[in-house]
Amino acid sequence: VCSSDLFRLLPRVKAGLDFDQGPPRPPGTSWPGYLREACCAMDKIAALSGVASLSGLPRSLIVQMAKQSGMQRIGKGSILFRQGEQAHFVYVLIEGSISLLSGPAGEQTIAEFIEAGEIFLIAPALLKLPYMVSAKAVTDLLALMIPAADFRRLAETELSLSVALNRVLAGHWRL
């Protein structure tokens, strides 16, 4: 599993997260090291391309998003984030499912289930707001995480991404 150095700089690494701790490939790295990095980038590109709501984006934008993101495995029962925490990432669920929980600790109710192939909780990242729900892994997960600041910049400058996000957000507000 791969991730960028950006994720290692996050002040608080949540328990249960399995970030790749390998350094970025320096110039002159062996061919196997180069292949590992290339395969990781292709995995992220394939993962993003497989998300229905992002499938219409230009390949160059998918590649750019993949370069800015990291992938991680998250164990069943782990908390991805808690209600009230600032949104540091936009999540794309590649494998598994999560539940979004609402309410105070001990009295939480399931607000929604998110399945593989979905990008979720876009609004808090775009608006620089805290999460209004908590997220818990129902199964073991593979998630792609895009830093919120990078995602905001792309959403502000890339029309095709803005249109795709409008469709996703409109789908959340359907009656």
mmCIF file with all atom_site columns, N, CA and C in Angstrom, residues 107-173:
data_model
loop_
_atom_site.group_PDB
_atom_site.id
_atom_site.type_symbol
_atom_site.label_atom_id
_atom_site.label_alt_id
_atom_site.label_comp_id
_atom_site.label_asym_id
_atom_site.label_entity_id
_atom_site.label_seq_id
_atom_site.pdbx_PDB_ins_code
_atom_site.Cartn_x
_atom_site.Cartn_y
_atom_site.Cartn_z
_atom_site.occupancy
_atom_site.B_iso_or_equiv
_atom_site.pdbx_formal_charge
_atom_site.auth_seq_id
_atom_site.auth_comp_id
_atom_site.auth_asym_id
_atom_site.auth_atom_id
_atom_site.pdbx_PDB_model_num
ATOM 1   N N  . GLU A 1 107 ? -24.561 6.854  22.204  1.00 0.00 ? 107 GLU A N  1
ATOM 2   C CA . GLU A 1 107 ? -25.945 6.989  21.731  1.00 0.00 ? 107 GLU A CA 1
ATOM 3   C C  . GLU A 1 107 ? -25.985 7.176  20.218  1.00 0.00 ? 107 GLU A C  1
ATOM 4   N N  . GLN A 1 108 ? -24.938 6.747  19.540  1.00 0.00 ? 108 GLN A N  1
ATOM 5   C CA . GLN A 1 108 ? -24.860 6.957  18.104  1.00 0.00 ? 108 GLN A CA 1
ATOM 6   C C  . GLN A 1 108 ? -25.846 6.075  17.349  1.00 0.00 ? 108 GLN A C  1
ATOM 7   N N  . THR A 1 109 ? -26.357 6.619  16.258  1.00 0.00 ? 109 THR A N  1
ATOM 8   C CA . THR A 1 109 ? -27.210 5.870  15.349  1.00 0.00 ? 109 THR A CA 1
ATOM 9   C C  . THR A 1 109 ? -26.569 5.901  13.964  1.00 0.00 ? 109 THR A C  1
ATOM 10  N N  . ILE A 1 110 ? -26.850 4.880  13.186  1.00 0.00 ? 110 ILE A N  1
ATOM 11  C CA . ILE A 1 110 ? -26.303 4.815  11.836  1.00 0.00 ? 110 ILE A CA 1
ATOM 12  C C  . ILE A 1 110 ? -27.117 5.739  10.940  1.00 0.00 ? 110 ILE A C  1
ATOM 13  N N  . ALA A 1 111 ? -26.432 6.712  10.343  1.00 0.00 ? 111 ALA A N  1
ATOM 14  C CA . ALA A 1 111 ? -27.090 7.654  9.454   1.00 0.00 ? 111 ALA A CA 1
ATOM 15  C C  . ALA A 1 111 ? -27.088 7.138  8.016   1.00 0.00 ? 111 ALA A C  1
ATOM 16  N N  . GLU A 1 112 ? -26.032 6.404  7.643   1.00 0.00 ? 112 GLU A N  1
ATOM 17  C CA . GLU A 1 112 ? -25.917 5.927  6.272   1.00 0.00 ? 112 GLU A CA 1
ATOM 18  C C  . GLU A 1 112 ? -24.786 4.917  6.168   1.00 0.00 ? 112 GLU A C  1
ATOM 19  N N  . PHE A 1 113 ? -24.887 4.044  5.168   1.00 0.00 ? 113 PHE A N  1
ATOM 20  C CA . PHE A 1 113 ? -23.792 3.139  4.819   1.00 0.00 ? 113 PHE A CA 1
ATOM 21  C C  . PHE A 1 113 ? -23.183 3.619  3.509   1.00 0.00 ? 113 PHE A C  1
ATOM 22  N N  . ILE A 1 114 ? -21.863 3.557  3.425   1.00 0.00 ? 114 ILE A N  1
ATOM 23  C CA . ILE A 1 114 ? -21.137 3.902  2.206   1.00 0.00 ? 114 ILE A CA 1
ATOM 24  C C  . ILE A 1 114 ? -20.458 2.627  1.726   1.00 0.00 ? 114 ILE A C  1
ATOM 25  N N  . GLU A 1 115 ? -20.612 2.347  0.433   1.00 0.00 ? 115 GLU A N  1
ATOM 26  C CA . GLU A 1 115 ? -20.047 1.138  -0.153  1.00 0.00 ? 115 GLU A CA 1
ATOM 27  C C  . GLU A 1 115 ? -18.863 1.487  -1.058  1.00 0.00 ? 115 GLU A C  1
ATOM 28  N N  . ALA A 1 116 ? -18.101 0.469  -1.410  1.00 0.00 ? 116 ALA A N  1
ATOM 29  C CA . ALA A 1 116 ? -16.955 0.646  -2.304  1.00 0.00 ? 116 ALA A CA 1
ATOM 30  C C  . ALA A 1 116 ? -17.387 1.327  -3.599  1.00 0.00 ? 116 ALA A C  1
ATOM 31  N N  . GLY A 1 117 ? -16.494 2.167  -4.114  1.00 0.00 ? 117 GLY A N  1
ATOM 32  C CA . GLY A 1 117 ? -16.768 2.864  -5.364  1.00 0.00 ? 117 GLY A CA 1
ATOM 33  C C  . GLY A 1 117 ? -17.385 4.228  -5.174  1.00 0.00 ? 117 GLY A C  1
ATOM 34  N N  . GLU A 1 118 ? -17.434 4.710  -3.936  1.00 0.00 ? 118 GLU A N  1
ATOM 35  C CA . GLU A 1 118 ? -18.037 6.016  -3.671  1.00 0.00 ? 118 GLU A CA 1
ATOM 36  C C  . GLU A 1 118 ? -17.003 6.996  -3.127  1.00 0.00 ? 118 GLU A C  1
ATOM 37  N N  . ILE A 1 119 ? -17.169 8.246  -3.522  1.00 0.00 ? 119 ILE A N  1
ATOM 38  C CA . ILE A 1 119 ? -16.430 9.355  -2.939  1.00 0.00 ? 119 ILE A CA 1
ATOM 39  C C  . ILE A 1 119 ? -17.391 9.966  -1.921  1.00 0.00 ? 119 ILE A C  1
ATOM 40  N N  . PHE A 1 120 ? -16.913 10.261 -0.722  1.00 0.00 ? 120 PHE A N  1
ATOM 41  C CA . PHE A 1 120 ? -17.880 10.683 0.285   1.00 0.00 ? 120 PHE A CA 1
ATOM 42  C C  . PHE A 1 120 ? -17.365 11.803 1.179   1.00 0.00 ? 120 PHE A C  1
ATOM 43  N N  . LEU A 1 121 ? -18.325 12.495 1.754   1.00 0.00 ? 121 LEU A N  1
ATOM 44  C CA . LEU A 1 121 ? -18.118 13.634 2.646   1.00 0.00 ? 121 LEU A CA 1
ATOM 45  C C  . LEU A 1 121 ? -17.240 14.694 1.991   1.00 0.00 ? 121 LEU A C  1
ATOM 46  N N  . ILE A 1 122 ? -17.685 15.103 0.828   1.00 0.00 ? 122 ILE A N  1
ATOM 47  C CA . ILE A 1 122 ? -17.005 16.129 0.047   1.00 0.00 ? 122 ILE A CA 1
ATOM 48  C C  . ILE A 1 122 ? -17.213 17.508 0.682   1.00 0.00 ? 122 ILE A C  1
ATOM 49  N N  . ALA A 1 123 ? -18.439 17.791 1.107   1.00 0.00 ? 123 ALA A N  1
ATOM 50  C CA . ALA A 1 123 ? -18.793 19.137 1.587   1.00 0.00 ? 123 ALA A CA 1
ATOM 51  C C  . ALA A 1 123 ? -17.902 19.638 2.724   1.00 0.00 ? 123 ALA A C  1
ATOM 52  N N  . PRO A 1 124 ? -17.645 18.857 3.762   1.00 0.00 ? 124 PRO A N  1
ATOM 53  C CA . PRO A 1 124 ? -16.783 19.388 4.836   1.00 0.00 ? 124 PRO A CA 1
ATOM 54  C C  . PRO A 1 124 ? -15.390 19.783 4.343   1.00 0.00 ? 124 PRO A C  1
ATOM 55  N N  . ALA A 1 125 ? -14.832 19.008 3.416   1.00 0.00 ? 125 ALA A N  1
ATOM 56  C CA . ALA A 1 125 ? -13.504 19.329 2.887   1.00 0.00 ? 125 ALA A CA 1
ATOM 57  C C  . ALA A 1 125 ? -13.550 20.599 2.040   1.00 0.00 ? 125 ALA A C  1
ATOM 58  N N  . LEU A 1 126 ? -14.578 20.731 1.209   1.00 0.00 ? 126 LEU A N  1
ATOM 59  C CA . LEU A 1 126 ? -14.681 21.918 0.356   1.00 0.00 ? 126 LEU A CA 1
ATOM 60  C C  . LEU A 1 126 ? -14.938 23.189 1.159   1.00 0.00 ? 126 LEU A C  1
ATOM 61  N N  . LEU A 1 127 ? -15.738 23.064 2.213   1.00 0.00 ? 127 LEU A N  1
ATOM 62  C CA . LEU A 1 127 ? -16.144 24.233 2.994   1.00 0.00 ? 127 LEU A CA 1
ATOM 63  C C  . LEU A 1 127 ? -15.265 24.492 4.212   1.00 0.00 ? 127 LEU A C  1
ATOM 64  N N  . LYS A 1 128 ? -14.231 23.665 4.418   1.00 0.00 ? 128 LYS A N  1
ATOM 65  C CA . LYS A 1 128 ? -13.336 23.785 5.579   1.00 0.00 ? 128 LYS A CA 1
ATOM 66  C C  . LYS A 1 128 ? -14.118 23.721 6.884   1.00 0.00 ? 128 LYS A C  1
ATOM 67  N N  . LEU A 1 129 ? -15.051 22.773 6.950   1.00 0.00 ? 129 LEU A N  1
ATOM 68  C CA . LEU A 1 129 ? -15.897 22.602 8.126   1.00 0.00 ? 129 LEU A CA 1
ATOM 69  C C  . LEU A 1 129 ? -15.606 21.263 8.791   1.00 0.00 ? 129 LEU A C  1
ATOM 70  N N  . PRO A 1 130 ? -15.980 21.123 10.054  1.00 0.00 ? 130 PRO A N  1
ATOM 71  C CA . PRO A 1 130 ? -15.822 19.827 10.713  1.00 0.00 ? 130 PRO A CA 1
ATOM 72  C C  . PRO A 1 130 ? -16.870 18.834 10.209  1.00 0.00 ? 130 PRO A C  1
ATOM 73  N N  . TYR A 1 131 ? -16.563 17.564 10.384  1.00 0.00 ? 131 TYR A N  1
ATOM 74  C CA . TYR A 1 131 ? -17.508 16.512 10.027  1.00 0.00 ? 131 TYR A CA 1
ATOM 75  C C  . TYR A 1 131 ? -18.721 16.574 10.943  1.00 0.00 ? 131 TYR A C  1
ATOM 76  N N  . MET A 1 132 ? -19.893 16.340 10.383  1.00 0.00 ? 132 MET A N  1
ATOM 77  C CA . MET A 1 132 ? -21.123 16.312 11.177  1.00 0.00 ? 132 MET A CA 1
ATOM 78  C C  . MET A 1 132 ? -21.468 14.898 11.610  1.00 0.00 ? 132 MET A C  1
ATOM 79  N N  . VAL A 1 133 ? -20.678 13.922 11.151  1.00 0.00 ? 133 VAL A N  1
ATOM 80  C CA . VAL A 1 133 ? -20.868 12.516 11.495  1.00 0.00 ? 133 VAL A CA 1
ATOM 81  C C  . VAL A 1 133 ? -19.499 11.896 11.754  1.00 0.00 ? 133 VAL A C  1
ATOM 82  N N  . SER A 1 134 ? -19.513 10.714 12.336  1.00 0.00 ? 134 SER A N  1
ATOM 83  C CA . SER A 1 134 ? -18.303 9.900  12.470  1.00 0.00 ? 134 SER A CA 1
ATOM 84  C C  . SER A 1 134 ? -18.368 8.803  11.418  1.00 0.00 ? 134 SER A C  1
ATOM 85  N N  . ALA A 1 135 ? -17.220 8.243  11.049  1.00 0.00 ? 135 ALA A N  1
ATOM 86  C CA . ALA A 1 135 ? -17.169 7.142  10.088  1.00 0.00 ? 135 ALA A CA 1
ATOM 87  C C  . ALA A 1 135 ? -16.444 5.962  10.713  1.00 0.00 ? 135 ALA A C  1
ATOM 88  N N  . LYS A 1 136 ? -17.082 4.791  10.627  1.00 0.00 ? 136 LYS A N  1
ATOM 89  C CA . LYS A 1 136 ? -16.513 3.570  11.200  1.00 0.00 ? 136 LYS A CA 1
ATOM 90  C C  . LYS A 1 136 ? -16.470 2.488  10.128  1.00 0.00 ? 136 LYS A C  1
ATOM 91  N N  . ALA A 1 137 ? -15.351 1.769  10.056  1.00 0.00 ? 137 ALA A N  1
ATOM 92  C CA . ALA A 1 137 ? -15.193 0.681  9.091   1.00 0.00 ? 137 ALA A CA 1
ATOM 93  C C  . ALA A 1 137 ? -16.061 -0.504 9.505   1.00 0.00 ? 137 ALA A C  1
ATOM 94  N N  . VAL A 1 138 ? -16.985 -0.879 8.636   1.00 0.00 ? 138 VAL A N  1
ATOM 95  C CA . VAL A 1 138 ? -17.843 -2.044 8.875   1.00 0.00 ? 138 VAL A CA 1
ATOM 96  C C  . VAL A 1 138 ? -17.086 -3.314 8.489   1.00 0.00 ? 138 VAL A C  1
ATOM 97  N N  . THR A 1 139 ? -16.207 -3.191 7.499   1.00 0.00 ? 139 THR A N  1
ATOM 98  C CA . THR A 1 139 ? -15.353 -4.284 7.031   1.00 0.00 ? 139 THR A CA 1
ATOM 99  C C  . THR A 1 139 ? -13.925 -3.740 6.940   1.00 0.00 ? 139 THR A C  1
ATOM 100 N N  . ASP A 1 140 ? -12.978 -4.603 6.611   1.00 0.00 ? 140 ASP A N  1
ATOM 101 C CA . ASP A 1 140 ? -11.655 -4.107 6.275   1.00 0.00 ? 140 ASP A CA 1
ATOM 102 C C  . ASP A 1 140 ? -11.796 -3.240 5.028   1.00 0.00 ? 140 ASP A C  1
ATOM 103 N N  . LEU A 1 141 ? -11.037 -2.153 4.971   1.00 0.00 ? 141 LEU A N  1
ATOM 104 C CA . LEU A 1 141 ? -11.181 -1.178 3.897   1.00 0.00 ? 141 LEU A CA 1
ATOM 105 C C  . LEU A 1 141 ? -9.886  -0.967 3.141   1.00 0.00 ? 141 LEU A C  1
ATOM 106 N N  . LEU A 1 142 ? -10.043 -0.508 1.915   1.00 0.00 ? 142 LEU A N  1
ATOM 107 C CA . LEU A 1 142 ? -8.968  0.120  1.166   1.00 0.00 ? 142 LEU A CA 1
ATOM 108 C C  . LEU A 1 142 ? -9.541  1.459  0.744   1.00 0.00 ? 142 LEU A C  1
ATOM 109 N N  . ALA A 1 143 ? -8.904  2.530  1.192   1.00 0.00 ? 143 ALA A N  1
ATOM 110 C CA . ALA A 1 143 ? -9.408  3.874  0.908   1.00 0.00 ? 143 ALA A CA 1
ATOM 111 C C  . ALA A 1 143 ? -8.324  4.712  0.261   1.00 0.00 ? 143 ALA A C  1
ATOM 112 N N  . LEU A 1 144 ? -8.741  5.543  -0.666  1.00 0.00 ? 144 LEU A N  1
ATOM 113 C CA . LEU A 1 144 ? -7.873  6.528  -1.263  1.00 0.00 ? 144 LEU A CA 1
ATOM 114 C C  . LEU A 1 144 ? -8.218  7.845  -0.585  1.00 0.00 ? 144 LEU A C  1
ATOM 115 N N  . MET A 1 145 ? -7.214  8.557  -0.143  1.00 0.00 ? 145 MET A N  1
ATOM 116 C CA . MET A 1 145 ? -7.428  9.798  0.602   1.00 0.00 ? 145 MET A CA 1
ATOM 117 C C  . MET A 1 145 ? -6.756  10.950 -0.129  1.00 0.00 ? 145 MET A C  1
ATOM 118 N N  . ILE A 1 146 ? -7.551  11.965 -0.438  1.00 0.00 ? 146 ILE A N  1
ATOM 119 C CA . ILE A 1 146 ? -7.044  13.144 -1.125  1.00 0.00 ? 146 ILE A CA 1
ATOM 120 C C  . ILE A 1 146 ? -7.014  14.283 -0.103  1.00 0.00 ? 146 ILE A C  1
ATOM 121 N N  . PRO A 1 147 ? -5.864  14.893 0.129   1.00 0.00 ? 147 PRO A N  1
ATOM 122 C CA . PRO A 1 147 ? -5.802  15.993 1.095   1.00 0.00 ? 147 PRO A CA 1
ATOM 123 C C  . PRO A 1 147 ? -6.823  17.082 0.734   1.00 0.00 ? 147 PRO A C  1
ATOM 124 N N  . ALA A 1 148 ? -7.554  17.540 1.726   1.00 0.00 ? 148 ALA A N  1
ATOM 125 C CA . ALA A 1 148 ? -8.645  18.494 1.510   1.00 0.00 ? 148 ALA A CA 1
ATOM 126 C C  . ALA A 1 148 ? -8.181  19.762 0.800   1.00 0.00 ? 148 ALA A C  1
ATOM 127 N N  . ALA A 1 149 ? -7.033  20.302 1.179   1.00 0.00 ? 149 ALA A N  1
ATOM 128 C CA . ALA A 1 149 ? -6.542  21.541 0.556   1.00 0.00 ? 149 ALA A CA 1
ATOM 129 C C  . ALA A 1 149 ? -6.270  21.332 -0.935  1.00 0.00 ? 149 ALA A C  1
ATOM 130 N N  . ASP A 1 150 ? -5.669  20.204 -1.294  1.00 0.00 ? 150 ASP A N  1
ATOM 131 C CA . ASP A 1 150 ? -5.416  19.901 -2.704  1.00 0.00 ? 150 ASP A CA 1
ATOM 132 C C  . ASP A 1 150 ? -6.726  19.712 -3.456  1.00 0.00 ? 150 ASP A C  1
ATOM 133 N N  . PHE A 1 151 ? -7.656  19.022 -2.820  1.00 0.00 ? 151 PHE A N  1
ATOM 134 C CA . PHE A 1 151 ? -8.956  18.768 -3.448  1.00 0.00 ? 151 PHE A CA 1
ATOM 135 C C  . PHE A 1 151 ? -9.701  20.088 -3.682  1.00 0.00 ? 151 PHE A C  1
ATOM 136 N N  . ARG A 1 152 ? -9.644  20.986 -2.715  1.00 0.00 ? 152 ARG A N  1
ATOM 137 C CA . ARG A 1 152 ? -10.290 22.298 -2.881  1.00 0.00 ? 152 ARG A CA 1
ATOM 138 C C  . ARG A 1 152 ? -9.703  23.048 -4.070  1.00 0.00 ? 152 ARG A C  1
ATOM 139 N N  . ARG A 1 153 ? -8.389  23.052 -4.171  1.00 0.00 ? 153 ARG A N  1
ATOM 140 C CA . ARG A 1 153 ? -7.744  23.744 -5.296  1.00 0.00 ? 153 ARG A CA 1
ATOM 141 C C  . ARG A 1 153 ? -8.200  23.171 -6.631  1.00 0.00 ? 153 ARG A C  1
ATOM 142 N N  . LEU A 1 154 ? -8.265  21.844 -6.713  1.00 0.00 ? 154 LEU A N  1
ATOM 143 C CA . LEU A 1 154 ? -8.722  21.224 -7.956  1.00 0.00 ? 154 LEU A CA 1
ATOM 144 C C  . LEU A 1 154 ? -10.185 21.559 -8.243  1.00 0.00 ? 154 LEU A C  1
ATOM 145 N N  . ALA A 1 155 ? -11.024 21.513 -7.217  1.00 0.00 ? 155 ALA A N  1
ATOM 146 C CA . ALA A 1 155 ? -12.444 21.809 -7.399  1.00 0.00 ? 155 ALA A CA 1
ATOM 147 C C  . ALA A 1 155 ? -12.657 23.254 -7.849  1.00 0.00 ? 155 ALA A C  1
ATOM 148 N N  . GLU A 1 156 ? -11.775 24.143 -7.426  1.00 0.00 ? 156 GLU A N  1
ATOM 149 C CA . GLU A 1 156 ? -11.886 25.561 -7.785  1.00 0.00 ? 156 GLU A CA 1
ATOM 150 C C  . GLU A 1 156 ? -11.346 25.860 -9.178  1.00 0.00 ? 156 GLU A C  1
ATOM 151 N N  . THR A 1 157 ? -10.494 25.002 -9.705  1.00 0.00 ? 157 THR A N  1
ATOM 152 C CA . THR A 1 157 ? -9.837  25.305 -10.982 1.00 0.00 ? 157 THR A CA 1
ATOM 153 C C  . THR A 1 157 ? -10.214 24.370 -12.124 1.00 0.00 ? 157 THR A C  1
ATOM 154 N N  . GLU A 1 158 ? -10.780 23.227 -11.818 1.00 0.00 ? 158 GLU A N  1
ATOM 155 C CA . GLU A 1 158 ? -11.095 22.223 -12.852 1.00 0.00 ? 158 GLU A CA 1
ATOM 156 C C  . GLU A 1 158 ? -12.607 22.102 -13.017 1.00 0.00 ? 158 GLU A C  1
ATOM 157 N N  . LEU A 1 159 ? -13.116 22.645 -14.131 1.00 0.00 ? 159 LEU A N  1
ATOM 158 C CA . LEU A 1 159 ? -14.561 22.660 -14.373 1.00 0.00 ? 159 LEU A CA 1
ATOM 159 C C  . LEU A 1 159 ? -15.159 21.257 -14.373 1.00 0.00 ? 159 LEU A C  1
ATOM 160 N N  . SER A 1 160 ? -14.500 20.303 -15.000 1.00 0.00 ? 160 SER A N  1
ATOM 161 C CA . SER A 1 160 ? -15.065 18.953 -15.075 1.00 0.00 ? 160 SER A CA 1
ATOM 162 C C  . SER A 1 160 ? -15.222 18.335 -13.688 1.00 0.00 ? 160 SER A C  1
ATOM 163 N N  . LEU A 1 161 ? -14.274 18.587 -12.789 1.00 0.00 ? 161 LEU A N  1
ATOM 164 C CA . LEU A 1 161 ? -14.394 18.092 -11.421 1.00 0.00 ? 161 LEU A CA 1
ATOM 165 C C  . LEU A 1 161 ? -15.532 18.809 -10.701 1.00 0.00 ? 161 LEU A C  1
ATOM 166 N N  . SER A 1 162 ? -15.641 20.107 -10.877 1.00 0.00 ? 162 SER A N  1
ATOM 167 C CA . SER A 1 162 ? -16.726 20.870 -10.239 1.00 0.00 ? 162 SER A CA 1
ATOM 168 C C  . SER A 1 162 ? -18.089 20.351 -10.675 1.00 0.00 ? 162 SER A C  1
ATOM 169 N N  . VAL A 1 163 ? -18.251 20.053 -11.957 1.00 0.00 ? 163 VAL A N  1
ATOM 170 C CA . VAL A 1 163 ? -19.522 19.516 -12.463 1.00 0.00 ? 163 VAL A CA 1
ATOM 171 C C  . VAL A 1 163 ? -19.793 18.146 -11.844 1.00 0.00 ? 163 VAL A C  1
ATOM 172 N N  . ALA A 1 164 ? -18.776 17.283 -11.803 1.00 0.00 ? 164 ALA A N  1
ATOM 173 C CA . ALA A 1 164 ? -18.943 15.950 -11.208 1.00 0.00 ? 164 ALA A CA 1
ATOM 174 C C  . ALA A 1 164 ? -19.326 16.060 -9.732  1.00 0.00 ? 164 ALA A C  1
ATOM 175 N N  . LEU A 1 165 ? -18.690 16.978 -9.007  1.00 0.00 ? 165 LEU A N  1
ATOM 176 C CA . LEU A 1 165 ? -19.002 17.151 -7.585  1.00 0.00 ? 165 LEU A CA 1
ATOM 177 C C  . LEU A 1 165 ? -20.412 17.693 -7.391  1.00 0.00 ? 165 LEU A C  1
ATOM 178 N N  . ASN A 1 166 ? -20.840 18.595 -8.258  1.00 0.00 ? 166 ASN A N  1
ATOM 179 C CA . ASN A 1 166 ? -22.219 19.091 -8.178  1.00 0.00 ? 166 ASN A CA 1
ATOM 180 C C  . ASN A 1 166 ? -23.212 17.949 -8.327  1.00 0.00 ? 166 ASN A C  1
ATOM 181 N N  . ARG A 1 167 ? -22.940 17.032 -9.227  1.00 0.00 ? 167 ARG A N  1
ATOM 182 C CA . ARG A 1 167 ? -23.831 15.877 -9.423  1.00 0.00 ? 167 ARG A CA 1
ATOM 183 C C  . ARG A 1 167 ? -23.855 14.976 -8.190  1.00 0.00 ? 167 ARG A C  1
ATOM 184 N N  . VAL A 1 168 ? -22.688 14.740 -7.613  1.00 0.00 ? 168 VAL A N  1
ATOM 185 C CA . VAL A 1 168 ? -22.622 13.902 -6.405  1.00 0.00 ? 168 VAL A CA 1
ATOM 186 C C  . VAL A 1 168 ? -23.398 14.574 -5.266  1.00 0.00 ? 168 VAL A C  1
ATOM 187 N N  . LEU A 1 169 ? -23.129 15.854 -5.038  1.00 0.00 ? 169 LEU A N  1
ATOM 188 C CA . LEU A 1 169 ? -23.793 16.574 -3.944  1.00 0.00 ? 169 LEU A CA 1
ATOM 189 C C  . LEU A 1 169 ? -25.287 16.699 -4.180  1.00 0.00 ? 169 LEU A C  1
ATOM 190 N N  . ALA A 1 170 ? -25.706 16.908 -5.424  1.00 0.00 ? 170 ALA A N  1
ATOM 191 C CA . ALA A 1 170 ? -27.153 16.962 -5.725  1.00 0.00 ? 170 ALA A CA 1
ATOM 192 C C  . ALA A 1 170 ? -27.819 15.623 -5.434  1.00 0.00 ? 170 ALA A C  1
ATOM 193 N N  . GLY A 1 171 ? -27.103 14.542 -5.712  1.00 0.00 ? 171 GLY A N  1
ATOM 194 C CA . GLY A 1 171 ? -27.638 13.219 -5.411  1.00 0.00 ? 171 GLY A CA 1
ATOM 195 C C  . GLY A 1 171 ? -27.846 13.002 -3.922  1.00 0.00 ? 171 GLY A C  1
ATOM 196 N N  . HIS A 1 172 ? -27.035 13.636 -3.096  1.00 0.00 ? 172 HIS A N  1
ATOM 197 C CA . HIS A 1 172 ? -27.187 13.519 -1.637  1.00 0.00 ? 172 HIS A CA 1
ATOM 198 C C  . HIS A 1 172 ? -28.403 14.292 -1.146  1.00 0.00 ? 172 HIS A C  1
ATOM 199 N N  . TRP A 1 173 ? -28.852 15.270 -1.908  1.00 0.00 ? 173 TRP A N  1
ATOM 200 C CA . TRP A 1 173 ? -29.976 16.126 -1.467  1.00 0.00 ? 173 TRP A CA 1
ATOM 201 C C  . TRP A 1 173 ? -31.280 15.806 -2.177  1.00 0.00 ? 173 TRP A C  1
#
